[in-house]
């Protein structure tokens, strides 16, 4: 009979950190020595002491890295790590390792948002490493974790955050961050265009939290990453109701301008049609991917009209209010869908409005309606089609 005896594994968080961020054993030893020597400048180490410390750190770091390498397969399947009996690791240490291993650098994820998580993207990680200053092994770990989580939940029904928590044992906060990035990658949301370079990971995380919270159907039998099909279909009908009847557009314009007193807003109709076009386009995968480009384009249009933050908020609020007051026959069941779209769109736009500049020499008169690519919070996001109130405080999943 074979018997294996092993001592309880003592996890040193700093060594684990050095390992999963891509340090080699030699680099980690050097880092640890440097921290010791700098921790107390009043202590003098003899050459003999330095040699002993070097030897100690080399053995300890090498053993720890070897153990982490063995555990890495289990870290890719957290429930197995939690129940793995061979290594005597405390429950708290195992949970700590999982949470830290799946942590990520926002600068790296900013480069991955909206990308197809395939071999080509992984091959390009060398460029990501150079751009962000994050070590290549760490970039690869972060990419692989994102791809693993994305593949695991993309077809699962139910709330995506809960699915990630259940499968990977992550905290709700970290699972929510992954859910939002997975959502953007699933819909291939364009984030790399030059006009979007002003937007950070935090901006896209904020936008994705709104879209996931208000435009998806998390409690349905379908995956929580899909846009609500009833909502999408209603927006298509809104476009038909508004654009197929000139009288409807005229009444909308009249009701709007009676409350919106900005004198130089002379192109309400093109602005309305552009927004309606964006709303209706989210039913198409290609147009959904252009959502952030459409968002910035629309902000530029409003900026060209010299609208202030207050006027932008009023502009969108009146679009909702006047839609409800149209006397020409419009299906009143469409009001919740229109309000649901406009309020999210407004919140996203106001969030980035200060960073958008109007195109030089460009005015509202130059809007091309033949080509549509593709606050802040109110106390409520209106009433859903089912009649329930969608209240908003902060868009945290």
Coordinates of N, CA and C in Angstrom, one line a residue, residues 25-266:
X25 N 10.7 32.4 -11.5 CA 11.2 32.2 -10.2 C 12.3 33.2 -9.9
X26 N 13.2 33.4 -10.8 CA 14.3 34.3 -10.6 C 13.9 35.7 -10.3
X27 N 12.9 36.2 -11.1 CA 12.4 37.5 -10.9 C 11.7 37.6 -9.6
X28 N 10.9 36.6 -9.2 CA 10.2 36.6 -7.9 C 11.2 36.6 -6.7
X29 N 12.3 35.8 -6.8 CA 13.3 35.8 -5.8 C 13.9 37.2 -5.6
X30 N 14.2 37.8 -6.7 CA 14.8 39.1 -6.7 C 13.9 40.2 -6.1
X31 N 12.6 40.1 -6.4 CA 11.6 41.0 -5.9 C 11.5 40.8 -4.4
X32 N 11.5 39.6 -3.9 CA 11.3 39.3 -2.5 C 12.5 39.8 -1.7
X33 N 13.7 39.6 -2.3 CA 14.9 40.1 -1.6 C 14.9 41.6 -1.5
X34 N 14.5 42.2 -2.6 CA 14.5 43.7 -2.6 C 13.6 44.2 -1.6
X35 N 12.4 43.6 -1.4 CA 11.5 44.0 -0.4 C 12.0 43.9 1.0
X36 N 12.8 42.8 1.3 CA 13.4 42.6 2.6 C 14.4 43.7 2.9
X37 N 15.3 43.9 1.9 CA 16.4 44.9 2.1 C 15.9 46.3 2.2
X38 N 14.7 46.6 1.6 CA 14.2 47.9 1.6 C 13.2 48.1 2.8
X39 N 12.8 47.1 3.4 CA 11.8 47.2 4.5 C 12.4 47.8 5.8
X40 N 13.7 47.7 6.0 CA 14.3 48.3 7.1 C 15.8 48.7 6.7
X41 N 15.9 49.9 6.3 CA 17.2 50.4 5.9 C 18.2 50.5 7.0
X42 N 17.8 50.4 8.2 CA 18.7 50.5 9.4 C 19.4 49.2 9.7
X43 N 18.9 48.1 9.1 CA 19.5 46.8 9.3 C 20.5 46.6 8.2
X44 N 21.7 46.1 8.7 CA 22.8 45.8 7.8 C 22.9 44.3 7.6
X45 N 23.0 43.9 6.4 CA 23.1 42.4 6.1 C 24.5 42.1 5.6
X46 N 25.1 41.2 6.2 CA 26.4 40.8 5.8 C 26.3 40.0 4.5
X47 N 27.4 39.7 3.8 CA 27.4 39.0 2.6 C 26.9 37.5 2.8
X48 N 27.3 37.0 4.0 CA 26.8 35.7 4.4 C 25.3 35.6 4.6
X49 N 24.8 36.7 5.2 CA 23.3 36.8 5.4 C 22.6 36.8 4.1
X50 N 23.1 37.6 3.2 CA 22.5 37.8 1.9 C 22.5 36.4 1.1
X51 N 23.5 35.7 1.2 CA 23.6 34.4 0.5 C 22.6 33.4 1.1
X52 N 22.5 33.4 2.4 CA 21.5 32.6 3.1 C 20.1 32.9 2.7
X53 N 19.8 34.2 2.7 CA 18.5 34.7 2.3 C 18.2 34.3 0.9
X54 N 19.1 34.5 0.0 CA 19.0 34.1 -1.4 C 18.6 32.6 -1.6
X55 N 19.4 31.8 -0.8 CA 19.2 30.4 -0.9 C 17.8 30.0 -0.4
X56 N 17.4 30.6 0.8 CA 16.1 30.4 1.4 C 15.0 30.8 0.4
X57 N 15.1 31.9 -0.2 CA 14.0 32.4 -1.1 C 13.9 31.6 -2.4
X58 N 15.1 31.2 -2.8 CA 15.1 30.3 -4.0 C 14.4 29.0 -3.8
X59 N 14.6 28.4 -2.7 CA 14.0 27.1 -2.4 C 12.5 27.3 -2.2
X60 N 12.1 28.3 -1.4 CA 10.7 28.6 -1.0 C 9.9 29.0 -2.3
X61 N 10.5 29.9 -3.1 CA 9.8 30.4 -4.2 C 9.6 29.3 -5.3
X62 N 10.7 28.5 -5.5 CA 10.6 27.4 -6.4 C 9.6 26.4 -6.0
X63 N 9.6 26.0 -4.7 CA 8.6 25.0 -4.3 C 7.1 25.6 -4.4
X64 N 7.0 26.9 -4.1 CA 5.6 27.5 -4.2 C 5.2 27.6 -5.6
X65 N 6.0 28.0 -6.5 CA 5.7 28.1 -7.9 C 5.3 26.7 -8.5
X66 N 6.1 25.7 -8.1 CA 5.8 24.3 -8.5 C 4.4 23.9 -8.1
X67 N 4.1 24.2 -6.8 CA 2.7 23.8 -6.3 C 1.6 24.6 -7.0
X68 N 1.9 25.9 -7.3 CA 0.9 26.7 -8.0 C 0.6 26.1 -9.4
X69 N 1.7 25.7 -10.0 CA 1.6 25.1 -11.3 C 0.7 23.9 -11.3
X70 N 0.9 23.1 -10.3 CA 0.1 21.9 -10.2 C -1.4 22.2 -9.9
X71 N -1.6 23.3 -9.2 CA -3.0 23.7 -8.8 C -3.7 24.5 -9.9
X72 N -2.9 24.9 -10.9 CA -3.5 25.8 -12.0 C -4.7 25.1 -12.7
X73 N -4.5 23.8 -13.0 CA -5.6 23.1 -13.7 C -6.9 23.1 -12.8
X74 N -6.7 23.1 -11.5 CA -7.8 23.1 -10.6 C -8.4 24.5 -10.5
X75 N -7.5 25.5 -10.6 CA -8.0 26.9 -10.6 C -8.9 27.2 -11.8
X76 N -8.7 26.5 -12.9 CA -9.5 26.6 -14.1 C -10.9 26.0 -13.9
X77 N -11.0 25.2 -12.8 CA -12.3 24.6 -12.5 C -12.5 24.7 -11.0
X78 N -12.8 25.9 -10.5 CA -12.8 26.2 -9.1 C -13.6 25.3 -8.2
X79 N -14.7 24.7 -8.6 CA -15.4 23.7 -7.6 C -14.5 22.5 -7.3
X80 N -13.7 22.1 -8.3 CA -12.8 21.0 -8.0 C -11.7 21.4 -7.0
X81 N -11.2 22.6 -7.2 CA -10.1 23.1 -6.3 C -10.7 23.1 -4.8
X82 N -12.0 23.5 -4.7 CA -12.5 23.7 -3.4 C -12.7 22.3 -2.7
X83 N -12.8 21.2 -3.5 CA -13.0 19.9 -2.9 C -11.8 19.0 -3.0
X84 N -10.7 19.5 -3.6 CA -9.5 18.7 -3.9 C -8.8 18.3 -2.5
X85 N -8.7 17.0 -2.3 CA -8.2 16.5 -1.0 C -6.7 16.4 -0.8
X86 N -5.9 16.4 -1.9 CA -4.5 16.1 -1.8 C -3.8 17.1 -1.0
X87 N -3.9 18.4 -1.4 CA -3.2 19.5 -0.7 C -4.1 19.9 0.5
X88 N -3.4 20.0 1.6 CA -4.1 20.5 2.8 C -4.1 22.0 2.8
X89 N -5.1 22.6 2.1 CA -5.2 24.0 2.0 C -6.5 24.5 2.7
X90 N -6.5 25.5 3.5 CA -7.7 25.9 4.2 C -8.7 26.4 3.2
X91 N -10.0 26.3 3.6 CA -11.1 26.8 2.7 C -10.9 28.2 2.4
X92 N -10.5 29.1 3.4 CA -10.3 30.5 3.1 C -9.2 30.7 2.1
X93 N -8.2 30.0 2.2 CA -7.0 30.1 1.3 C -7.5 29.7 -0.2
X94 N -8.3 28.7 -0.3 CA -8.7 28.3 -1.6 C -9.6 29.3 -2.2
X95 N -10.5 29.9 -1.4 CA -11.4 31.0 -2.0 C -10.6 32.2 -2.3
X96 N -9.6 32.5 -1.5 CA -8.7 33.6 -1.9 C -8.0 33.4 -3.2
X97 N -7.4 32.2 -3.4 CA -6.7 31.9 -4.6 C -7.6 32.0 -5.8
X98 N -8.8 31.6 -5.7 CA -9.8 31.6 -6.8 C -10.1 33.1 -7.2
X99 N -10.4 33.9 -6.2 CA -10.7 35.3 -6.4 C -9.6 36.1 -7.1
X100 N -8.4 35.8 -6.6 CA -7.2 36.5 -7.1 C -6.8 36.0 -8.5
X101 N -6.9 34.7 -8.7 CA -6.5 34.2 -10.0 C -7.4 34.7 -11.1
X102 N -8.7 34.9 -10.8 CA -9.6 35.4 -11.8 C -9.7 37.0 -11.8
X103 N -8.9 37.6 -11.0 CA -8.8 39.1 -11.0 C -8.2 39.5 -12.3
X104 N -8.4 40.7 -12.7 CA -7.8 41.2 -14.0 C -7.4 42.6 -13.9
X105 N -6.6 43.0 -14.9 CA -6.1 44.4 -15.0 C -7.1 45.1 -16.0
X106 N -7.7 46.2 -15.6 CA -8.7 46.9 -16.4 C -8.1 47.3 -17.7
X107 N -6.8 47.6 -17.7 CA -6.1 48.1 -19.0 C -6.1 46.9 -20.0
X108 N -5.9 45.7 -19.5 CA -5.9 44.6 -20.4 C -7.3 44.3 -20.9
X109 N -8.3 44.3 -20.0 CA -9.7 44.1 -20.5 C -10.2 45.2 -21.4
X110 N -9.7 46.4 -21.2 CA -10.1 47.4 -22.2 C -9.8 47.1 -23.6
X111 N -8.6 46.3 -23.7 CA -8.2 45.9 -25.1 C -9.0 44.7 -25.6
X112 N -9.6 44.0 -24.7 CA -10.4 42.8 -25.1 C -11.8 43.0 -25.2
X113 N -12.4 44.1 -24.7 CA -13.8 44.3 -24.7 C -14.3 44.3 -26.2
X114 N -15.3 43.5 -26.4 CA -16.0 43.5 -27.8 C -15.2 42.6 -28.8
X115 N -14.1 42.1 -28.4 CA -13.3 41.3 -29.3 C -13.8 39.8 -29.4
X116 N -13.6 39.2 -30.5 CA -13.9 37.8 -30.6 C -12.8 37.0 -29.9
X117 N -13.1 36.2 -28.9 CA -12.1 35.5 -28.1 C -11.6 34.3 -28.8
X118 N -10.8 34.5 -29.8 CA -10.3 33.4 -30.6 C -8.8 33.4 -30.5
X119 N -8.2 32.4 -31.3 CA -6.7 32.3 -31.4 C -6.0 33.5 -31.9
X120 N -6.6 34.2 -32.8 CA -6.0 35.4 -33.4 C -5.9 36.5 -32.3
X121 N -7.0 36.7 -31.5 CA -6.9 37.7 -30.4 C -5.9 37.3 -29.4
X122 N -5.8 36.0 -29.1 CA -4.8 35.6 -28.1 C -3.3 35.8 -28.7
X123 N -3.2 35.6 -30.0 CA -1.9 35.9 -30.6 C -1.5 37.3 -30.5
X124 N -2.5 38.2 -30.5 CA -2.2 39.7 -30.5 C -1.9 40.2 -29.0
X125 N -1.9 39.3 -28.1 CA -1.7 39.7 -26.7 C -0.3 40.3 -26.5
X126 N 0.7 39.9 -27.3 CA 2.0 40.6 -27.2 C 1.9 42.1 -27.4
X127 N 1.0 42.5 -28.3 CA 0.8 43.9 -28.5 C 0.1 44.5 -27.3
X128 N -0.8 43.8 -26.7 CA -1.6 44.2 -25.5 C -0.6 44.4 -24.4
X129 N 0.3 43.4 -24.2 CA 1.3 43.5 -23.2 C 2.2 44.7 -23.3
X130 N 2.7 45.0 -24.5 CA 3.5 46.2 -24.7 C 2.7 47.5 -24.4
X131 N 1.5 47.5 -24.8 CA 0.7 48.7 -24.7 C 0.3 49.0 -23.2
X132 N 0.0 47.9 -22.5 CA -0.4 48.1 -21.1 C 0.7 48.0 -20.1
X133 N 1.8 47.4 -20.5 CA 2.9 47.2 -19.5 C 2.6 46.0 -18.6
X134 N 1.6 45.2 -18.9 CA 1.3 44.0 -18.1 C 2.0 42.8 -18.8
X135 N 2.7 42.0 -17.9 CA 3.5 40.9 -18.4 C 2.6 39.9 -19.3
X136 N 3.3 39.4 -20.3 CA 2.5 38.6 -21.3 C 1.9 37.3 -20.6
X137 N 2.6 36.6 -19.7 CA 1.9 35.5 -19.1 C 0.6 35.9 -18.4
X138 N 0.6 37.1 -17.8 CA -0.6 37.6 -17.1 C -1.7 37.9 -18.1
X139 N -1.3 38.5 -19.2 CA -2.3 38.8 -20.3 C -2.9 37.6 -20.8
X140 N -2.1 36.5 -20.9 CA -2.7 35.2 -21.4 C -3.6 34.6 -20.4
X141 N -3.2 34.7 -19.1 CA -4.1 34.2 -18.1 C -5.5 34.9 -18.1
X142 N -5.4 36.2 -18.2 CA -6.6 37.0 -18.2 C -7.5 36.7 -19.4
X143 N -6.9 36.6 -20.5 CA -7.6 36.2 -21.8 C -8.3 34.8 -21.6
X144 N -7.5 33.9 -21.2 CA -8.0 32.5 -21.0 C -9.1 32.4 -20.0
X145 N -9.0 33.1 -18.9 CA -10.1 33.2 -17.9 C -11.4 33.7 -18.5
X146 N -11.2 34.8 -19.3 CA -12.4 35.5 -19.9 C -13.0 34.5 -20.9
X147 N -12.2 33.9 -21.7 CA -12.7 33.0 -22.7 C -13.4 31.8 -22.1
X148 N -12.8 31.2 -21.0 CA -13.4 30.1 -20.3 C -14.8 30.4 -19.7
X149 N -14.9 31.6 -19.1 CA -16.1 32.0 -18.5 C -17.2 32.3 -19.5
X150 N -16.7 33.0 -20.6 CA -17.7 33.3 -21.7 C -18.3 32.0 -22.3
X151 N -17.4 31.0 -22.6 CA -17.9 29.8 -23.2 C -18.8 29.0 -22.2
X152 N -18.5 29.1 -20.9 CA -19.3 28.4 -20.0 C -20.7 28.9 -19.8
X153 N -20.9 30.3 -20.0 CA -22.2 30.9 -19.7 C -23.0 31.3 -20.9
X154 N -22.4 31.3 -22.1 CA -23.0 32.0 -23.2 C -24.3 31.3 -23.6
X155 N -24.5 30.1 -23.3 CA -25.8 29.4 -23.7 C -26.6 29.0 -22.5
X156 N -26.2 29.4 -21.3 CA -26.9 29.0 -20.1 C -28.1 29.9 -19.9
X157 N -29.3 29.3 -19.6 CA -30.4 30.2 -19.3 C -30.3 30.8 -17.9
X158 N -31.0 31.9 -17.7 CA -31.0 32.5 -16.4 C -30.0 33.6 -16.2
X159 N -30.0 34.3 -15.1 CA -29.1 35.5 -14.8 C -27.7 35.1 -15.0
X160 N -27.0 35.8 -15.8 CA -25.6 35.5 -16.1 C -24.7 35.7 -14.9
X161 N -24.9 36.7 -14.1 CA -24.1 36.8 -12.9 C -24.2 35.6 -11.9
X162 N -25.4 35.2 -11.7 CA -25.6 34.0 -10.8 C -24.9 32.8 -11.4
X163 N -25.0 32.6 -12.8 CA -24.4 31.5 -13.4 C -22.8 31.5 -13.2
X164 N -22.2 32.7 -13.3 CA -20.8 32.8 -13.2 C -20.4 32.5 -11.7
X165 N -21.2 33.0 -10.8 CA -20.9 32.8 -9.4 C -21.0 31.3 -9.1
X166 N -22.0 30.6 -9.6 CA -22.2 29.2 -9.3 C -21.1 28.3 -9.9
X167 N -20.7 28.6 -11.2 CA -19.7 27.8 -11.9 C -18.3 28.1 -11.5
X168 N -18.0 29.4 -11.1 CA -16.6 29.7 -10.8 C -16.3 30.2 -9.4
X169 N -17.4 30.3 -8.6 CA -17.3 30.6 -7.2 C -16.6 32.0 -6.9
X170 N -17.0 32.9 -7.8 CA -16.4 34.3 -7.7 C -17.4 35.1 -6.8
X171 N -16.9 36.2 -6.3 CA -17.7 37.1 -5.5 C -18.7 37.7 -6.5
X172 N -19.8 38.3 -5.9 CA -20.8 38.9 -6.8 C -20.2 40.1 -7.6
X173 N -19.3 40.8 -6.9 CA -18.7 42.0 -7.6 C -17.9 41.6 -8.8
X174 N -17.0 40.6 -8.6 CA -16.2 40.1 -9.7 C -17.0 39.4 -10.8
X175 N -18.0 38.6 -10.4 CA -18.8 37.9 -11.4 C -19.6 39.0 -12.2
X176 N -20.0 40.0 -11.6 CA -20.7 41.1 -12.3 C -19.8 41.7 -13.4
X177 N -18.6 42.0 -13.0 CA -17.6 42.6 -13.9 C -17.4 41.7 -15.1
X178 N -17.3 40.4 -14.9 CA -17.1 39.4 -16.0 C -18.4 39.4 -16.8
X179 N -19.6 39.4 -16.2 CA -20.8 39.3 -16.9 C -20.9 40.5 -17.9
X180 N -20.5 41.6 -17.5 CA -20.6 42.8 -18.4 C -19.6 42.7 -19.6
X181 N -18.4 42.3 -19.3 CA -17.5 42.1 -20.4 C -17.9 41.0 -21.3
X182 N -18.4 39.9 -20.8 CA -18.9 38.8 -21.6 C -20.1 39.3 -22.5
X183 N -20.9 40.1 -21.9 CA -22.0 40.7 -22.7 C -21.5 41.5 -23.9
X184 N -20.5 42.3 -23.7 CA -20.0 43.2 -24.8 C -19.3 42.3 -25.8
X185 N -18.6 41.3 -25.4 CA -17.9 40.4 -26.3 C -18.9 39.5 -27.1
X186 N -20.0 39.1 -26.4 CA -21.0 38.2 -27.1 C -21.6 39.0 -28.2
X187 N -21.9 40.3 -28.0 CA -22.5 41.1 -29.0 C -21.5 41.8 -29.9
X188 N -20.3 41.5 -29.7 CA -19.2 42.1 -30.5 C -19.3 43.6 -30.6
X189 N -19.5 44.2 -29.5 CA -19.6 45.7 -29.4 C -18.3 46.3 -29.8
X190 N -18.4 47.2 -30.8 CA -17.2 47.9 -31.3 C -16.7 48.9 -30.3
X191 N -15.5 48.7 -29.9 CA -14.9 49.6 -28.8 C -13.5 50.1 -29.2
X192 N -13.0 49.7 -30.4 CA -11.6 50.0 -30.7 C -11.5 51.2 -31.7
X193 N -12.6 51.7 -32.3 CA -12.5 52.8 -33.2 C -11.9 54.1 -32.5
X194 N -11.2 54.9 -33.3 CA -10.5 56.1 -32.8 C -11.4 57.0 -32.0
X195 N -12.7 57.1 -32.5 CA -13.6 58.1 -31.8 C -14.0 57.5 -30.4
X196 N -13.7 56.2 -30.1 CA -14.1 55.7 -28.9 C -12.9 55.5 -27.9
X197 N -11.7 56.0 -28.4 CA -10.5 55.9 -27.6 C -10.5 56.7 -26.3
X198 N -11.4 57.6 -26.2 CA -11.5 58.5 -25.0 C -12.2 57.7 -23.9
X199 N -12.9 56.6 -24.2 CA -13.6 55.8 -23.3 C -12.8 54.7 -22.6
X200 N -12.8 54.6 -21.3 CA -12.0 53.6 -20.6 C -12.8 52.3 -20.3
X201 N -12.1 51.4 -19.7 CA -12.8 50.2 -19.3 C -14.0 50.5 -18.4
X202 N -13.8 51.4 -17.4 CA -14.9 51.8 -16.5 C -16.1 52.4 -17.2
X203 N -15.9 53.1 -18.3 CA -17.0 53.6 -19.1 C -17.8 52.5 -19.7
X204 N -17.1 51.6 -20.3 CA -17.8 50.5 -20.9 C -18.5 49.5 -19.9
X205 N -17.8 49.4 -18.8 CA -18.4 48.6 -17.7 C -19.8 49.3 -17.2
X206 N -19.8 50.6 -17.2 CA -21.0 51.4 -16.8 C -22.0 51.2 -17.8
X207 N -21.7 51.3 -19.1 CA -22.7 51.2 -20.2 C -23.3 49.8 -20.2
X208 N -22.4 48.8 -20.1 CA -22.8 47.4 -20.1 C -23.8 47.1 -19.0
X209 N -23.5 47.7 -17.8 CA -24.4 47.4 -16.7 C -25.8 47.9 -17.0
X210 N -25.9 49.1 -17.6 CA -27.2 49.6 -18.0 C -27.9 48.7 -19.0
X211 N -27.2 48.3 -20.1 CA -27.8 47.5 -21.1 C -28.2 46.1 -20.6
X212 N -27.4 45.5 -19.7 CA -27.7 44.2 -19.1 C -28.9 44.3 -18.2
X213 N -28.9 45.4 -17.4 CA -30.0 45.5 -16.4 C -31.3 45.9 -17.0
X214 N -31.3 46.6 -18.1 CA -32.6 47.2 -18.6 C -33.0 46.7 -20.0
X215 N -32.1 46.1 -20.7 CA -32.5 45.7 -22.1 C -32.5 44.2 -22.3
X216 N -32.1 43.4 -21.3 CA -32.0 42.0 -21.4 C -33.2 41.4 -20.6
X217 N -33.3 40.1 -20.7 CA -34.4 39.3 -20.0 C -33.8 38.3 -19.1
X218 N -33.2 38.7 -18.0 CA -32.4 37.9 -17.1 C -33.1 36.7 -16.5
X219 N -34.4 36.8 -16.3 CA -35.1 35.8 -15.6 C -35.9 34.8 -16.6
X220 N -35.6 34.9 -17.8 CA -36.3 34.1 -18.8 C -35.6 32.8 -18.9
X221 N -36.1 31.9 -19.7 CA -35.5 30.6 -20.0 C -34.3 30.7 -20.9
X222 N -34.2 31.9 -21.6 CA -33.1 32.1 -22.5 C -31.9 32.6 -21.7
X223 N -30.7 32.6 -22.4 CA -29.5 33.2 -21.8 C -29.7 34.6 -21.3
X224 N -29.2 35.0 -20.2 CA -29.3 36.3 -19.7 C -28.5 37.3 -20.5
X225 N -27.8 36.9 -21.5 CA -27.0 37.8 -22.4 C -27.8 38.3 -23.6
X226 N -29.0 37.7 -23.8 CA -29.8 38.1 -25.0 C -30.6 39.4 -24.7
X227 N -30.8 40.2 -25.7 CA -31.7 41.4 -25.6 C -33.1 40.8 -25.5
X228 N -33.9 41.5 -24.7 CA -35.3 41.1 -24.6 C -36.0 41.2 -25.9
X229 N -36.5 40.1 -26.5 CA -37.0 40.0 -27.8 C -38.3 40.9 -28.0
X230 N -39.1 40.9 -26.9 CA -40.4 41.7 -27.0 C -40.0 43.2 -27.0
X231 N -39.0 43.6 -26.2 CA -38.5 45.0 -26.2 C -38.0 45.4 -27.6
X232 N -37.2 44.5 -28.2 CA -36.6 44.8 -29.5 C -37.7 44.9 -30.6
X233 N -38.7 44.0 -30.5 CA -39.7 44.0 -31.5 C -40.6 45.3 -31.4
X234 N -40.8 45.7 -30.1 CA -41.6 46.9 -29.9 C -40.9 48.2 -30.5
X235 N -39.5 48.2 -30.4 CA -38.8 49.3 -30.9 C -38.9 49.3 -32.4
X236 N -38.9 48.2 -33.0 CA -39.1 48.1 -34.5 C -40.5 48.7 -34.9
X237 N -41.5 48.4 -34.1 CA -42.9 48.9 -34.3 C -42.9 50.4 -34.1
X238 N -42.2 50.9 -33.1 CA -42.1 52.3 -32.9 C -41.6 53.1 -34.1
X239 N -40.6 52.5 -34.7 CA -40.1 53.2 -35.9 C -41.1 53.2 -37.0
X240 N -41.9 52.1 -37.2 CA -42.9 52.0 -38.2 C -44.0 53.0 -38.0
X241 N -44.4 53.1 -36.7 CA -45.5 54.1 -36.4 C -45.1 55.5 -36.6
X242 N -43.8 55.9 -36.4 CA -43.4 57.2 -36.5 C -43.0 57.6 -37.9
X243 N -42.4 56.7 -38.6 CA -41.9 57.1 -39.9 C -42.8 56.8 -41.1
X244 N -43.9 56.0 -40.9 CA -44.8 55.7 -41.9 C -46.0 56.7 -42.0
X245 N -46.0 57.6 -41.1 CA -47.1 58.6 -41.1 C -46.5 60.0 -40.8
X246 N -46.5 60.8 -41.8 CA -45.9 62.1 -41.7 C -46.7 63.0 -40.7
X247 N -47.9 62.7 -40.5 CA -48.7 63.5 -39.5 C -48.3 63.2 -38.1
X248 N -47.9 62.0 -37.9 CA -47.4 61.6 -36.5 C -46.1 62.4 -36.2
X249 N -45.2 62.4 -37.1 CA -43.9 63.1 -36.9 C -44.2 64.6 -36.7
X250 N -45.1 65.2 -37.5 CA -45.4 66.6 -37.3 C -46.0 66.9 -36.0
X251 N -46.9 66.1 -35.5 CA -47.5 66.3 -34.2 C -46.4 66.2 -33.1
X252 N -45.6 65.2 -33.3 CA -44.5 64.9 -32.3 C -43.6 66.2 -32.2
X253 N -43.3 66.7 -33.4 CA -42.4 67.9 -33.5 C -43.1 69.1 -32.8
X254 N -44.4 69.3 -33.0 CA -45.1 70.4 -32.5 C -45.2 70.3 -31.0
X255 N -45.5 69.1 -30.4 CA -45.6 69.0 -29.0 C -44.2 69.2 -28.3
X256 N -43.2 68.7 -29.0 CA -41.9 68.8 -28.4 C -41.4 70.2 -28.4
X257 N -41.6 71.0 -29.5 CA -41.1 72.3 -29.6 C -41.9 73.3 -28.7
X258 N -43.1 72.9 -28.3 CA -43.9 73.8 -27.5 C -43.3 73.8 -26.0
X259 N -42.5 72.8 -25.7 CA -41.9 72.7 -24.4 C -40.4 72.9 -24.4
X260 N -39.8 72.6 -25.5 CA -38.3 72.8 -25.6 C -38.0 74.2 -26.3
X261 N -37.5 75.1 -25.5 CA -37.5 76.5 -25.9 C -36.1 76.9 -26.6
X262 N -35.3 75.9 -26.9 CA -34.0 76.2 -27.5 C -34.2 76.7 -28.9
X263 N -33.9 77.9 -29.2 CA -34.3 78.5 -30.5 C -33.6 77.9 -31.7
X264 N -32.3 77.5 -31.5 CA -31.5 77.1 -32.7 C -31.7 75.6 -32.9
X265 N -32.6 74.9 -32.2 CA -32.8 73.5 -32.5 C -33.8 73.4 -33.6
X266 N -33.4 73.6 -34.8 CA -34.3 73.6 -36.0 C -34.4 72.3 -36.7

